[in-house]
Coordinates of C-alpha atoms and ligand atoms in Angstrom, one line a residue:
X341 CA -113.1 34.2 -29.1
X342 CA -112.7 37.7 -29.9
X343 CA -115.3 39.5 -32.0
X344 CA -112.4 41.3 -34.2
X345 CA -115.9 43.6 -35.9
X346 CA -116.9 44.4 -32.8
X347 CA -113.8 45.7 -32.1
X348 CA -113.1 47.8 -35.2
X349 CA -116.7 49.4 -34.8
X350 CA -115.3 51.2 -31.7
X351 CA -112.8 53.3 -33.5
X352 CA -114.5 56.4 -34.7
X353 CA -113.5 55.5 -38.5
X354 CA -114.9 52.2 -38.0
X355 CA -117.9 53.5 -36.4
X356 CA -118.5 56.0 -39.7
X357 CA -118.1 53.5 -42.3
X358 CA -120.1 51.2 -39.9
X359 CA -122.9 53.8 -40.6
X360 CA -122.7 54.9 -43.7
X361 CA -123.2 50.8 -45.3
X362 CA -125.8 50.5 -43.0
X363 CA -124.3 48.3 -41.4
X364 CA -124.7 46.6 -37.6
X365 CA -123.1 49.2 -34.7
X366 CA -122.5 47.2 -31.8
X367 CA -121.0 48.6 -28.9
X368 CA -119.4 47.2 -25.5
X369 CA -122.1 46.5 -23.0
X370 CA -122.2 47.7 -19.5
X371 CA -120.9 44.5 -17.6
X372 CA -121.2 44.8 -13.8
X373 CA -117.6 45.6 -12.3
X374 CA -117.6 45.9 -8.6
X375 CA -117.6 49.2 -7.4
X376 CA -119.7 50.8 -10.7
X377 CA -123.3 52.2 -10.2
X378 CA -126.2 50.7 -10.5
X379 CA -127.3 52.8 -13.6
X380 CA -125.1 55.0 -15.3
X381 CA -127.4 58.4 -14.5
X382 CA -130.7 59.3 -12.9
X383 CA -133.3 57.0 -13.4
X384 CA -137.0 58.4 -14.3
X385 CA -140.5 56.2 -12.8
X386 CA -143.0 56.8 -14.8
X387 CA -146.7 55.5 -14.7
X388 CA -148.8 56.6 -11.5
X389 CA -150.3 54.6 -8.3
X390 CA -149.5 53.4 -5.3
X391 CA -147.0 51.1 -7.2
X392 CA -144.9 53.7 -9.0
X393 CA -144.6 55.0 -5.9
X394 CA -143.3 51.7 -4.0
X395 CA -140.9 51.6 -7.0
X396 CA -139.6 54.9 -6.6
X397 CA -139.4 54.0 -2.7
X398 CA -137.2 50.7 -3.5
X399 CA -135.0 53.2 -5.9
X400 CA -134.1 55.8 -3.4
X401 CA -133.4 53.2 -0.8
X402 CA -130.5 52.1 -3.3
X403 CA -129.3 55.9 -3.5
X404 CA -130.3 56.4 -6.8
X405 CA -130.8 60.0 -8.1
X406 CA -135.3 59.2 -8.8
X407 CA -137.5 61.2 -11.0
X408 CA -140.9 61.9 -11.7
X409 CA -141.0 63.8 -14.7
X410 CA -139.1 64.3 -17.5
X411 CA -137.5 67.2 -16.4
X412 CA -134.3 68.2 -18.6
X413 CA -132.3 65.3 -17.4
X414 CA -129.9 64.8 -20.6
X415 CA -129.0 61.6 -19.7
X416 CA -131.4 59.3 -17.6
X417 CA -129.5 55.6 -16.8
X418 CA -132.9 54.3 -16.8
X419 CA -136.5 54.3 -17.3
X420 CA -138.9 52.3 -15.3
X421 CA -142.3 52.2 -16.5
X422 CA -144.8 50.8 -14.2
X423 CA -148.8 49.5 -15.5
X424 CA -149.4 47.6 -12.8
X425 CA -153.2 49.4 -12.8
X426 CA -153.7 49.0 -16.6
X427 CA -157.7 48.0 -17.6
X428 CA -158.0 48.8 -21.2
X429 CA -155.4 48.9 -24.0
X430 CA -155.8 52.8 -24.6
X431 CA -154.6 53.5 -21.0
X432 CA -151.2 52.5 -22.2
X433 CA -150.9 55.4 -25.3
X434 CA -150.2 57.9 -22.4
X435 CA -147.0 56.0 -20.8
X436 CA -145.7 54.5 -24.7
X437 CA -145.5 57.9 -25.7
X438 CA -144.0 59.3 -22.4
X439 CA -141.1 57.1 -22.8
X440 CA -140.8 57.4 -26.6
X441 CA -140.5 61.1 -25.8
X442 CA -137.2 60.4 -23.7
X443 CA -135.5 57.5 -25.0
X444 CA -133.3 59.7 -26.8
X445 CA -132.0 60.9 -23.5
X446 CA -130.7 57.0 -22.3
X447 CA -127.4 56.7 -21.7
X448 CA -125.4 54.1 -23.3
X449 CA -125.9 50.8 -21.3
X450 CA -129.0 52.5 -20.2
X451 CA -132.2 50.3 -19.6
X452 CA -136.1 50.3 -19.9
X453 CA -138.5 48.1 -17.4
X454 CA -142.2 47.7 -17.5
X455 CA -143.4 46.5 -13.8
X456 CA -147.0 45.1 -14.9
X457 CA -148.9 42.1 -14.3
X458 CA -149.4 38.8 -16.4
X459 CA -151.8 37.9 -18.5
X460 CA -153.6 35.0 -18.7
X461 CA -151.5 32.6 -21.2
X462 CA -148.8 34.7 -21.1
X463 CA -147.3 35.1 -24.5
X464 CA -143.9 36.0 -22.7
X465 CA -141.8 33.4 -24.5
X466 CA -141.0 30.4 -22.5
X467 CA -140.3 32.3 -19.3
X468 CA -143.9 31.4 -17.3
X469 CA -146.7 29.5 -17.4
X470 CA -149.5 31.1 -16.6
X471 CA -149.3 32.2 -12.9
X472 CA -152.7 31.6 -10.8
X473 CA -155.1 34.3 -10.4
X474 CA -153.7 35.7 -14.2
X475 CA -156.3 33.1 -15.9
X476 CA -159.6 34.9 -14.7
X477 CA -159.1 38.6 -15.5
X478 CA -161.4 40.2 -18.0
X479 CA -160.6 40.6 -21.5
X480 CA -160.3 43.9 -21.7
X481 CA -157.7 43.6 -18.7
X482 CA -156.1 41.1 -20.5
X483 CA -155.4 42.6 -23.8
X484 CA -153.8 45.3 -21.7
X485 CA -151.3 43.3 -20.4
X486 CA -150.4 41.4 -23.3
X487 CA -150.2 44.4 -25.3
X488 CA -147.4 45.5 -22.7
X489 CA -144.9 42.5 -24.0
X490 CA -145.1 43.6 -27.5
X491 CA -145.0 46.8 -26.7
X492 CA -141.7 46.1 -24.2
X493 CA -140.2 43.7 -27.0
X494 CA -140.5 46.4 -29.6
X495 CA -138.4 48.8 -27.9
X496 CA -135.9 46.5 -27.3
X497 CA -135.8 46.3 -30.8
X498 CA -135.0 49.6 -31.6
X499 CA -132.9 50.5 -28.5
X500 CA -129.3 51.4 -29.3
X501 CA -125.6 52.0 -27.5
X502 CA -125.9 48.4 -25.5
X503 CA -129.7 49.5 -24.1
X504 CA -131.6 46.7 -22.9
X505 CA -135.4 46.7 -22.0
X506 CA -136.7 44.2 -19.6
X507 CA -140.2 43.4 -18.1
X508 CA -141.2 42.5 -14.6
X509 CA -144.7 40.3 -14.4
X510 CA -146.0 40.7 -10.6
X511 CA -148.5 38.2 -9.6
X512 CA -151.9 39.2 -8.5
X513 CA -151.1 39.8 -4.8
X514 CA -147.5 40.5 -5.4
X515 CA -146.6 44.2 -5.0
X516 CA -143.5 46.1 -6.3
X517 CA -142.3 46.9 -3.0
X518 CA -142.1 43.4 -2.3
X519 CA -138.6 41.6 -1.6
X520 CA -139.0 39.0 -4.5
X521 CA -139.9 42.1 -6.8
X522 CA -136.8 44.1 -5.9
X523 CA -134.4 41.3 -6.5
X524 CA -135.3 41.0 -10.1
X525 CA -135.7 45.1 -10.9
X526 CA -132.2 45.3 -9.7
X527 CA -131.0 42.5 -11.5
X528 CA -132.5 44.0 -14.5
X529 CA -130.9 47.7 -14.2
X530 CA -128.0 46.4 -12.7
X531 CA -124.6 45.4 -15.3
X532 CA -125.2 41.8 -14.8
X533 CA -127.8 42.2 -17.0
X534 CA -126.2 42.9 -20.1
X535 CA -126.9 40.6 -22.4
X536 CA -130.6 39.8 -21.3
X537 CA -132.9 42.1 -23.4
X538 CA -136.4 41.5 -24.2
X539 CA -137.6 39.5 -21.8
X540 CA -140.1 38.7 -18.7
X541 CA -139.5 37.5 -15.4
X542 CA -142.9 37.0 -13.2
X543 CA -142.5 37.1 -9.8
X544 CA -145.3 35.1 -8.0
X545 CA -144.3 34.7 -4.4
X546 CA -144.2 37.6 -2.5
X547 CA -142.2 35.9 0.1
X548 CA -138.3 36.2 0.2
X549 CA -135.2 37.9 1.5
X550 CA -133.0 40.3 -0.3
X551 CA -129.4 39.3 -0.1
X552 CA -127.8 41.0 3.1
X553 CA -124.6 42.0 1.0
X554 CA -125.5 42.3 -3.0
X555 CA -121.7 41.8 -4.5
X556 CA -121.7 38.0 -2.3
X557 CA -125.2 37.4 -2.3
X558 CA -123.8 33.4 -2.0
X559 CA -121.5 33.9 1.6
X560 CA -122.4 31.3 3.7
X561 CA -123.7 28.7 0.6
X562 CA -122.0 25.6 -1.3
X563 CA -122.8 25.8 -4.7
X564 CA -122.1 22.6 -7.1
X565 CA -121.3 23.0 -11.1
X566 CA -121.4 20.4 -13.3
X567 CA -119.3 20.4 -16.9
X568 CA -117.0 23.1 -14.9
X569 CA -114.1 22.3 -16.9
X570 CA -114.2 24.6 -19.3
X571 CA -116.4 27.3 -21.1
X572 CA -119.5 28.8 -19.4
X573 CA -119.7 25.9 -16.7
X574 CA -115.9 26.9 -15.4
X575 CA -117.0 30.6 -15.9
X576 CA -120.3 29.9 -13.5
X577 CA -118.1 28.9 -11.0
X578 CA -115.7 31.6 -10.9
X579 CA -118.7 33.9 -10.5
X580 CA -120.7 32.0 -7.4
X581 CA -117.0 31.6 -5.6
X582 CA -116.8 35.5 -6.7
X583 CA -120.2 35.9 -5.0
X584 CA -119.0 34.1 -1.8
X585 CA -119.9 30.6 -2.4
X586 CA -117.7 27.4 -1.3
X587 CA -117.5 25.3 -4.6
X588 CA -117.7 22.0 -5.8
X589 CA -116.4 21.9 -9.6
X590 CA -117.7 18.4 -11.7
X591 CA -116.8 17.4 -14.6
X592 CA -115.8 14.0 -16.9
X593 CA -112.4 11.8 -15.6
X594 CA -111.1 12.9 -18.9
X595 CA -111.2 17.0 -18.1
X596 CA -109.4 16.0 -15.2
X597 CA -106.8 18.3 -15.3
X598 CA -108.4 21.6 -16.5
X599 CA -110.8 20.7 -13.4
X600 CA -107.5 20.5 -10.9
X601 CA -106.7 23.5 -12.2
X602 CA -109.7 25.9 -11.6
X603 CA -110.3 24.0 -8.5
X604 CA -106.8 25.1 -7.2
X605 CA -107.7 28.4 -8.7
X606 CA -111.2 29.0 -6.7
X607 CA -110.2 26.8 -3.8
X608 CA -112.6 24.6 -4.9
X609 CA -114.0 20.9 -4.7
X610 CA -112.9 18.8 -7.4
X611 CA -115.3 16.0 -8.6
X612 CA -114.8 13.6 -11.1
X613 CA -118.1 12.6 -12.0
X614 CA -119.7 11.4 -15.4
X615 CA -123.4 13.3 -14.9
X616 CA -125.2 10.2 -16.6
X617 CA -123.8 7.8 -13.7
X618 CA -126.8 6.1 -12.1
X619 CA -125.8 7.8 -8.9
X620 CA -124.3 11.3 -9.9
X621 CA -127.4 13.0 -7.5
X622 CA -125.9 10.7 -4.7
X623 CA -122.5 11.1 -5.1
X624 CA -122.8 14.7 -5.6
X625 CA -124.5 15.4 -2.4
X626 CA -122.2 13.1 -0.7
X627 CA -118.9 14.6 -1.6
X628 CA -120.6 18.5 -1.0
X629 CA -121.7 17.6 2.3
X630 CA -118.7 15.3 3.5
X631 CA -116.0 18.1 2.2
X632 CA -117.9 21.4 2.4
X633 CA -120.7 20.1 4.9
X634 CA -123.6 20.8 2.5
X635 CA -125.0 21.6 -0.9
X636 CA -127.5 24.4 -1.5
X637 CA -126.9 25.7 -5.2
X638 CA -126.5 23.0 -7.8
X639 CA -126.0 24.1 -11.6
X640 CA -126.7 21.5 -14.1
X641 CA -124.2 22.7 -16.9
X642 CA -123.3 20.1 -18.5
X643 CA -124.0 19.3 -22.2
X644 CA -122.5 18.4 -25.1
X645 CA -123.5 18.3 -29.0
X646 CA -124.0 15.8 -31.9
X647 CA -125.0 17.9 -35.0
X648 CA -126.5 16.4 -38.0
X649 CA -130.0 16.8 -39.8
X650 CA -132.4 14.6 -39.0
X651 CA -132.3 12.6 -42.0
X652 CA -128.5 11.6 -41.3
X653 CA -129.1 11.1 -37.4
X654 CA -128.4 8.1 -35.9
X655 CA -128.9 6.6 -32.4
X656 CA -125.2 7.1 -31.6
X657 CA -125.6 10.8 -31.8
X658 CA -128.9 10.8 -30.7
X659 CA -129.2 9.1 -27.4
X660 CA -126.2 11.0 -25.7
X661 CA -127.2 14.1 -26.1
X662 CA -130.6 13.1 -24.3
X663 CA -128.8 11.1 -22.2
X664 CA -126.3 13.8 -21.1
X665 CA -128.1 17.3 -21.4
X666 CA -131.7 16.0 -20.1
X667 CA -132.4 12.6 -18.6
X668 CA -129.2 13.2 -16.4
X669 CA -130.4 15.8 -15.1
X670 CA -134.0 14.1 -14.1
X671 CA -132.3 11.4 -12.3
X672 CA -129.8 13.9 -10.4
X673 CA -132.7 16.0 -9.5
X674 CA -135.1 12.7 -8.1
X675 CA -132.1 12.2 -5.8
X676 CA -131.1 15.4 -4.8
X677 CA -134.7 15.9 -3.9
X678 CA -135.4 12.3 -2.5
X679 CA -134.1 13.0 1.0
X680 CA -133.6 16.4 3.6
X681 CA -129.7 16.3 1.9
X682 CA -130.0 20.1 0.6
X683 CA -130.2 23.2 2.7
X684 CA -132.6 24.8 2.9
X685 CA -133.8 26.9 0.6
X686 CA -132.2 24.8 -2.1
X687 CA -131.6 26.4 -5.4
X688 CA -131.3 24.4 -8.8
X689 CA -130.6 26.4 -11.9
X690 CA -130.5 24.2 -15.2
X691 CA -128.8 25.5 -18.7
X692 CA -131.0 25.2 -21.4
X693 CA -130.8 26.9 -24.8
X694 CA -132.5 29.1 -27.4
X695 CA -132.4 26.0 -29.6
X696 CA -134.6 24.6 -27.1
X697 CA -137.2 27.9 -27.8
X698 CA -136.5 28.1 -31.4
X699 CA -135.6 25.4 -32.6
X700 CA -132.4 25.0 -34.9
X701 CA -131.4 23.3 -38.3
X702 CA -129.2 20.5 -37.4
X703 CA -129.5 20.1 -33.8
X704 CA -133.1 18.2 -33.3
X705 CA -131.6 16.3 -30.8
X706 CA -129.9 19.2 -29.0
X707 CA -133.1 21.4 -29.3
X708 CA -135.1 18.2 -27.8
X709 CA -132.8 18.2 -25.4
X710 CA -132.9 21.8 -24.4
X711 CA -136.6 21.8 -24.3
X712 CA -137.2 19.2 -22.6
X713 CA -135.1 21.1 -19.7
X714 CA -137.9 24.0 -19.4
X715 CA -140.3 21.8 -19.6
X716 CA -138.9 19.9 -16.6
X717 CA -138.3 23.1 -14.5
X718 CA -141.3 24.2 -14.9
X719 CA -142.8 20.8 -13.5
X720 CA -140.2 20.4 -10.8
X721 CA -140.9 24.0 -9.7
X722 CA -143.6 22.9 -7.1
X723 CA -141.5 20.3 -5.7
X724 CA -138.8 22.4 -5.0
X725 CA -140.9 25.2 -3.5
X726 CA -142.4 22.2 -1.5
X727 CA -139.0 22.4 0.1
X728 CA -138.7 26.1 0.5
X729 CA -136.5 26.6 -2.7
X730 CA -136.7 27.1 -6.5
X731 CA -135.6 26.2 -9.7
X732 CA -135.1 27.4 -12.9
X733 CA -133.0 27.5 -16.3
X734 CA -131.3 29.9 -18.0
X735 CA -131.4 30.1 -22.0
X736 CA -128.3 31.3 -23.8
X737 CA -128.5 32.1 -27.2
X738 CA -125.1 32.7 -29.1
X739 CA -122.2 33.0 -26.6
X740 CA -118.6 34.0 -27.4
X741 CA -116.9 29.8 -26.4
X742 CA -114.8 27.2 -27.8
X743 CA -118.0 25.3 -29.0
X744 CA -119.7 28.8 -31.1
X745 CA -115.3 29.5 -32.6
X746 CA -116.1 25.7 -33.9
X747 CA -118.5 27.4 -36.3
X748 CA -117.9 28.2 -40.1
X749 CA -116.7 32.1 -39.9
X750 CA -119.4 33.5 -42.6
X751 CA -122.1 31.6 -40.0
X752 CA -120.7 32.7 -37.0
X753 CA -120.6 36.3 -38.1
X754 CA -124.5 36.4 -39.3
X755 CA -125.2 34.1 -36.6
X756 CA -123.4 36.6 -33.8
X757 CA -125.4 39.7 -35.3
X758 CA -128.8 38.6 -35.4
X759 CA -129.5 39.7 -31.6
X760 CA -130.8 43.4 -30.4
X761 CA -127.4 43.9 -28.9
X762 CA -125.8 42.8 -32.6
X763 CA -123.1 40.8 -31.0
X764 CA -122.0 37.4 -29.0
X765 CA -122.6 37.3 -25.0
X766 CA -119.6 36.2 -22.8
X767 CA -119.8 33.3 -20.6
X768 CA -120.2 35.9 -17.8
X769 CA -123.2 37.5 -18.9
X770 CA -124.6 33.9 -18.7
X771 CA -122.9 33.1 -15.1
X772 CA -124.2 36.1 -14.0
X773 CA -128.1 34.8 -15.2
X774 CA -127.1 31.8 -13.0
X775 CA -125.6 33.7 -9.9
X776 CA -128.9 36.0 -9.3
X777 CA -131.3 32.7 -9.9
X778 CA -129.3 31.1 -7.6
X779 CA -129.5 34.2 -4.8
X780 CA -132.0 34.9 -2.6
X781 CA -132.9 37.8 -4.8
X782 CA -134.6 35.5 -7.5
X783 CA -136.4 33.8 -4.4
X784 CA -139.8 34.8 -6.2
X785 CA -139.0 33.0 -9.6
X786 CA -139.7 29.4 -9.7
X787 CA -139.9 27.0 -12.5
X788 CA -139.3 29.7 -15.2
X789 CA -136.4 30.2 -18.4
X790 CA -134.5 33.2 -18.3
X791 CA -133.0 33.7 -22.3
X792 CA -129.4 35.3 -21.9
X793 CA -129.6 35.9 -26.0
X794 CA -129.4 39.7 -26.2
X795 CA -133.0 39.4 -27.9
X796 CA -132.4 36.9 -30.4
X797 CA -134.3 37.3 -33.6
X798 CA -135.8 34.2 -33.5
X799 CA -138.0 32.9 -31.5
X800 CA -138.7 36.3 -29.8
Ligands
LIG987 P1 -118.3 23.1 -23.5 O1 -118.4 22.0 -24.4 O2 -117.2 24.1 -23.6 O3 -118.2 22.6 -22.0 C1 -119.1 21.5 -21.5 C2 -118.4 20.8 -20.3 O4 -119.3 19.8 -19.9 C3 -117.1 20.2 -20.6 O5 -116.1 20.5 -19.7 C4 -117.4 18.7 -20.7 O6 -116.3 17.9 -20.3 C5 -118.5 18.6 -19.6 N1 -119.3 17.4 -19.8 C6 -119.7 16.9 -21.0 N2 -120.4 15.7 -20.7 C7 -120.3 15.5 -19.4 C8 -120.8 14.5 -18.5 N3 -121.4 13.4 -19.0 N4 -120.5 14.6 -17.2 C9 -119.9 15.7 -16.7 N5 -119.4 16.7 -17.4 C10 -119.6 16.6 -18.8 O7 -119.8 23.8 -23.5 P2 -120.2 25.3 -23.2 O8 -120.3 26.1 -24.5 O9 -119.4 25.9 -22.1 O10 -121.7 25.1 -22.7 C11 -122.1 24.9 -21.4 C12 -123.6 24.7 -21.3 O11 -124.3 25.8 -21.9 C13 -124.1 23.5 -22.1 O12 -125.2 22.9 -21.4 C14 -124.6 24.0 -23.4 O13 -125.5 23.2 -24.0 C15 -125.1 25.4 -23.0 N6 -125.2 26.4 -24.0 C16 -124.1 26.9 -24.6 C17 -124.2 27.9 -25.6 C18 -123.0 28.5 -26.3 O14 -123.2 29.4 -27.1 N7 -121.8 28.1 -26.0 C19 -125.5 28.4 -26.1 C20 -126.6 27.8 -25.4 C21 -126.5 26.8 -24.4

C-alpha cells in the first residue's frame, strides 16, 4: 500500500503547502540497510556517573564518534541521556534542559534514549510489570523515575524529521555496560528501530550474550513462522532467513501456494498447518526438528479479524478470533514447552496489537484477543526463562498491509496520521521488532510488549 501523501510531502512544493495548512509533515524514516551507520552523526552522553561512562564505553566500542558536551556539533545522530542515579524529581531539570538545548541539532532519523531505572508500578504502558527490587524504593526515588517516562514520551511528541525517542529501564542490579543492556541501546539507535517511538524496554537479567555477528544475529538457529503466507508474517521470515536463520514457513492448506512460493524463495520449510489443530505445538516441532534438526525461534503470527460492534457480534465471529489469535497460541506453547524439544535458549515472540492496549471500536473480540496475548507472555515469561530463554510480543499499531488497504480511504488517512512519526509502519519495521526479540541481544527482556506504532496517540 503506498502512502501517495507521504510521498507528495517530499517534494519541496509539497513540503511548503504541507506547512503553510498546518498540516502533518512526514518524512521517510531511517530503515536499517546493511552497510549504513549506526547513527547518522556523532552521538552526545549526557547525564554523569559511573553509568554514563559505561555507556559512553559500550558507544566507542561500536566506533561511534562519542561526546561529552555539547560542543558545536551541528548535527548529533543521537542523544543518550542517562539517570540511572536520579533521587528526587528536581535532579532531572538539569539533563531536560541539556537536551532541550540541542535537539535542534538532531539529524533527521536522529534518536533520544533515557537509560534510567523502573519504578515501582511502572506506568511504561504495557511493556513490564513491575520488575523485583523496583517495588521498595522510596517515594521520592520513585517519582523520579516515573517522571522520566513522561518526560521521554513528551519529546517523542514533539520530535520531528523521522526522530524517535526511546527509554531503557535497567533493573536494580543491572548495569549499562551489561550485555542484555547493550543489545537493546543498539536496537534503539540503530535503523531497525524506526517505527518504535515512545517506548520502554526494561532489561532485568544482566545475563546474556551479544550476537557474535550483528547483521545475522540468527546463523546457526531454526526459526518457525506462523500465518507466513502473506503480510507481516511472510515479511518476518524474510528478515530471520536475512539474519541467518534456517526457516520453517506455516500457514493454512488454503495459502498453500503463496507459502510454496516464499518457501522456494527463502529456501525454506513449508508447513501446512491450521494453528488451532489440537497438535499444531507437536507437529511444529516435529517437522523443524526432522527437516532442519531443531526449533529455537517460534513466531506466533498468525491472526485473523471478524469486525462488528459488540451489539451485532455473534459467536461465529467471536470464537475464531479467540480461537485463532489466542487460545492457539496457549496450546502451541504448553507443547512446545512440555518436553526438552527446543534448543536451548528458546525464543518465542507473539504478535499482539495496539488494539489489545487501547482498545478499538469494532474489534472487542480482536482487542480481547490481543490482550490476552501480553497478558499470557508476561505469565509464560518465567517458564521460559526456567528453560534458559524468553518470550515476548510485539504490538503493531497501523501498518502499511492488505488487511489496513481493506480500510475506508478517509479512515485509513486519519487513522495513518495519528502516530508521532504521522504515517503507516511497513511490515519490516515490525519484522525487525521480532528479529532483535528473537536474538540474543534481547536476551534480557522477558515477558514484556514491545509497540511498533510510531507512538500512537492512543493509548500512549
Ligand atoms: P494477514 O491477514 O495479511 O495475514 C495473516 C496470515 O495468517 C495469513 O497468511 C493467513 O492465511 C494466516 N492464518 C490465518 N489463520 C490461520 C490459522 N488458523 N493457521 C495458520 N495460519 C493462519 O495479516 P497481517 O496484517 O499480516 O497481520 C499479521 C499479524 O499481525 C496478525 O496477528 C495481526 O493480528 C497482527 N497485526 C497486524 C496489524 C496491521 O496493521 N496489519 C496491526 C496489529 C497487529
Amino acid at each position: 500500500m503506498t502512502d501517495t501523501y507521504l510521498d507528495l510531502v517530499r517534494t519541496g512544493p509539497g513540503r511548503a503547502l504541507a506547512r503553510r495548512l498546518g498540516l502533518p509533515a512526514p518524512v521517510p524514516l531511517r530503515r536499517h540497510r546493511r552497510g549504513d551507520p549506526l547513527v547518522p552523526g556523532p552521538v552526545l552522553v549526557l547525564g554523569g556517573g559511573p553509568d554514563a561512562d559505561r555507556v559512553a564505553g559500550t558507544l566507542l566500542g561500536w566506533d561511534l564518534d562519542v561526546r561529552r558536551h555539547p560542543e558545536d556539533v551541528t548535527r548529533f545522530g543521537a542523544v543518550l541521556l542517562v539517570l540511572t542515579d536520579l533521587e528526587r524529581p528536581a535532579e532531572l531539570t538539569g539533563p531536560a534542559l541539556e537536551l532541550g538545548g540541542v535537539l535542534r541539532s538532531l539529524a533527521p532519523g536522529g534518536r533520544v534514549v533515557t537509560v534510567s531505572r523502573p519504578a515501582p508500578g511502572i506506568g511504561a504502558g504495557a511493556a513490564s510489570a513491575t520488575p523485583a527490587g523496583a517495588r521498595n524504593v522510596p517515594p521520592a526515588v520513585a517519582a523520579a523515575r516515573q517522571a522520566v517516562v513522561g518526560f521521554l514520551r513528551s519529546v517523542g511528541h514533539e520530535l520531528r524529521g523521522g526522530a524517535t525517542a526511546n527509554g531503557v529501564l535497567l533493573a536494580e542490579g543491572v548495569d549499562a555496560g551489561a550485555p542484555s543492556a547493550q543489545g537493546v541501546l543498539r536496537f534503539l539507535l540503530s535503523g531497525r528501530s524506526a517505527f518504535v517511538s515512545g517506548q520502554f524496554l526494561t532489561v532485568d537479567d544482566a545475563a546474556g550474550a551479544l550476537p557474535a555477528d550483528w547483521e545475522a544475529p540468527l546463523r546457526g538457529r531454526v526459526a518457525a513462522v506462523t500465518g507466513a503466507a502473506r503480510g507481516i508474517g511472510a515479511q518476518i521470515a524474510r528478515t530471520l532467513a536475512g539474519a541467518g536463520a534456517r526457516v520453517v514457513v506455516v500457514d493454512v492448506p488454503a495459502a498453500g501456494d503463496a507459502l510454496a512460493a516464499l518457501a522456494n524463495e527463502l529456501h525454506a520449510v513449508a508447513l501446512q498447518l491450521d494453528v488451532t489443530d489440537e497438535h499444531a505445538g507437536e507437529r511444529l516441532l516435529g517437522a523443524a526438528r526432522e527437516r532442519l534438526g531443531r526449533l529455537d525461534v517460534v513466531v506466533h503470527n498468525a491472526g485473523i479479524t471478524r469486525d462488528r460492534l459488540l451489539a451485532n457480534m455473534d459467536r461465529t465471529r467471536w470464537a475464531p478470533v479467540l480461537a485463532v489469535n489466542l487460545e492457539s497460541q496457549l496450546r502451541m506453547n504448553e507443547q512446545l514447552l512440555a518436553g526438552q524439544g527446543l534448543g536451548e535458549a528458546p525464543r518465542i515472540v507473539s504478535l499482539a496489537s495496539t488494539s489489545g492496549v487501547a482498545g478499538n471500536r469494532g474489534q472487542s473480540n480482536y482487542a480481547a484477543s490481543k490482550a490476552g496475548i501480553i497478558g499470557m507472555v508476561a505469565a509464560t515469561a518465567p517458564l521460559v526463562a526456567a528453560r534458559g530463554g524468553t518470550i515476548n510480543a510485539v504490538a503493531p499499531g497501523f501498518i502499511e498491509t492488505e488487511m489496513t488497504a481493506r480500510i475506508p480511504a478517509a479512515r485509513r488517512e486519519v487513522a495513518r496520521r495519528l502516530n508521532s512519526l504521522q504515517q503507516g509502519g511497513l511490515p519490516e519495521d515490525v519484522a525487525q521488532a521480532v528479529l532483535f526479540l528473537a536474538s540474543d541481544a534481547a536476551g534480557g527482556i522477558n515477558g514484556q510488549t514491545l509497540r511498533v506504532c510510531g507512538q500512537n496517540l492512543v493509548g500512549a
